[in-house]
């Protein structure tokens, strides 16, 4: 049986809180992944792996101790895109 040559691929492991933009609040935001992935592809990488972004219980620090596997931690949401936040006055109201 002939062996197939495997194609090598490269990627990046990135904790979302390490991805910073001028719009985030200091912890990283989900929308910041899109421009990063564009850059990643241009650099020849084909994979992006991030730490879990699920909500964790109070006092817990490990991203692997999530309350659920179905809910994204609200700290990673871009509040400027949340209708209720904008309707309440947005960042100016803070």
Short mmCIF file of C-alpha atoms in Angstrom, two decimals:
data_model
loop_
_atom_site.label_atom_id
_atom_site.label_comp_id
_atom_site.label_asym_id
_atom_site.label_seq_id
_atom_site.Cartn_x
_atom_site.Cartn_y
_atom_site.Cartn_z
CA UNK A 1 0.00 0.00 0.00
CA UNK A 2 1.52 3.28 -1.09
CA UNK A 3 1.73 5.96 1.53
CA UNK A 4 0.37 9.38 0.75
CA UNK A 5 2.46 12.43 1.40
CA UNK A 6 0.80 14.44 4.14
CA UNK A 7 0.43 18.14 3.59
CA UNK A 8 1.93 20.17 6.40
CA UNK A 9 -0.18 22.89 7.89
CA UNK A 10 0.59 25.57 10.41
CA UNK A 11 -1.62 27.41 12.83
CA UNK A 12 -1.75 29.56 15.93
CA UNK A 13 -3.00 28.85 19.45
CA UNK A 14 -4.43 32.11 20.78
CA UNK A 15 -6.19 32.89 24.04
CA UNK A 16 -8.91 35.36 23.02
CA UNK A 17 -7.95 37.68 25.89
CA UNK A 18 -4.53 38.10 24.23
CA UNK A 19 -6.05 39.44 21.01
CA UNK A 20 -6.34 43.19 21.42
CA UNK A 21 -7.89 45.90 19.29
CA UNK A 22 -8.69 49.57 19.65
CA UNK A 23 -12.34 48.67 20.29
CA UNK A 24 -12.09 46.02 23.00
CA UNK A 25 -12.40 46.68 26.71
CA UNK A 26 -9.10 45.04 27.58
CA UNK A 27 -10.11 41.38 27.39
CA UNK A 28 -10.57 40.66 23.67
CA UNK A 29 -13.82 40.34 21.77
CA UNK A 30 -15.25 37.73 19.41
CA UNK A 31 -15.45 40.18 16.44
CA UNK A 32 -11.67 40.71 16.74
CA UNK A 33 -11.21 37.16 15.45
CA UNK A 34 -12.31 38.04 11.91
CA UNK A 35 -9.50 40.49 11.02
CA UNK A 36 -7.02 38.26 12.84
CA UNK A 37 -8.06 35.28 10.70
CA UNK A 38 -7.62 37.37 7.55
CA UNK A 39 -4.07 38.18 8.67
CA UNK A 40 -3.50 34.56 9.65
CA UNK A 41 -4.48 33.31 6.19
CA UNK A 42 -2.29 35.95 4.50
CA UNK A 43 0.62 34.70 6.62
CA UNK A 44 0.08 31.17 5.31
CA UNK A 45 -1.57 29.66 8.37
CA UNK A 46 -4.64 27.51 7.99
CA UNK A 47 -5.68 26.86 11.59
CA UNK A 48 -6.66 28.96 14.60
CA UNK A 49 -7.22 27.37 17.97
CA UNK A 50 -8.53 29.42 20.89
CA UNK A 51 -8.98 28.58 24.53
CA UNK A 52 -12.55 27.77 25.55
CA UNK A 53 -14.68 30.91 25.74
CA UNK A 54 -17.48 29.46 27.84
CA UNK A 55 -18.70 31.11 31.03
CA UNK A 56 -16.90 29.94 34.16
CA UNK A 57 -18.17 29.98 37.76
CA UNK A 58 -17.27 32.90 40.06
CA UNK A 59 -13.82 32.48 41.57
CA UNK A 60 -12.71 29.94 38.97
CA UNK A 61 -9.76 30.86 36.76
CA UNK A 62 -9.44 27.88 34.43
CA UNK A 63 -11.22 28.24 31.07
CA UNK A 64 -11.66 24.46 31.18
CA UNK A 65 -14.03 24.62 34.19
CA UNK A 66 -17.01 26.01 32.31
CA UNK A 67 -20.55 26.19 33.66
CA UNK A 68 -21.78 24.86 30.34
CA UNK A 69 -20.42 23.92 26.95
CA UNK A 70 -23.19 25.83 25.18
CA UNK A 71 -22.86 29.40 26.44
CA UNK A 72 -20.26 31.95 25.42
CA UNK A 73 -18.96 34.04 28.28
CA UNK A 74 -20.57 37.49 27.92
CA UNK A 75 -17.23 39.20 28.61
CA UNK A 76 -16.20 38.37 25.03
CA UNK A 77 -19.23 40.03 23.41
CA UNK A 78 -18.77 43.33 21.61
CA UNK A 79 -21.13 45.49 23.64
CA UNK A 80 -21.21 48.13 20.91
CA UNK A 81 -23.10 45.53 18.81
CA UNK A 82 -25.70 44.64 21.48
CA UNK A 83 -28.97 46.46 20.73
CA UNK A 84 -30.06 46.79 24.37
CA UNK A 85 -26.70 48.26 25.36
CA UNK A 86 -26.87 50.81 22.55
CA UNK A 87 -30.52 51.63 23.41
CA UNK A 88 -29.49 52.26 27.02
CA UNK A 89 -27.00 54.90 25.89
CA UNK A 90 -23.99 52.74 25.08
CA UNK A 91 -20.53 53.62 26.31
CA UNK A 92 -21.51 57.26 26.80
CA UNK A 93 -24.02 56.18 29.48
CA UNK A 94 -21.31 54.47 31.48
#
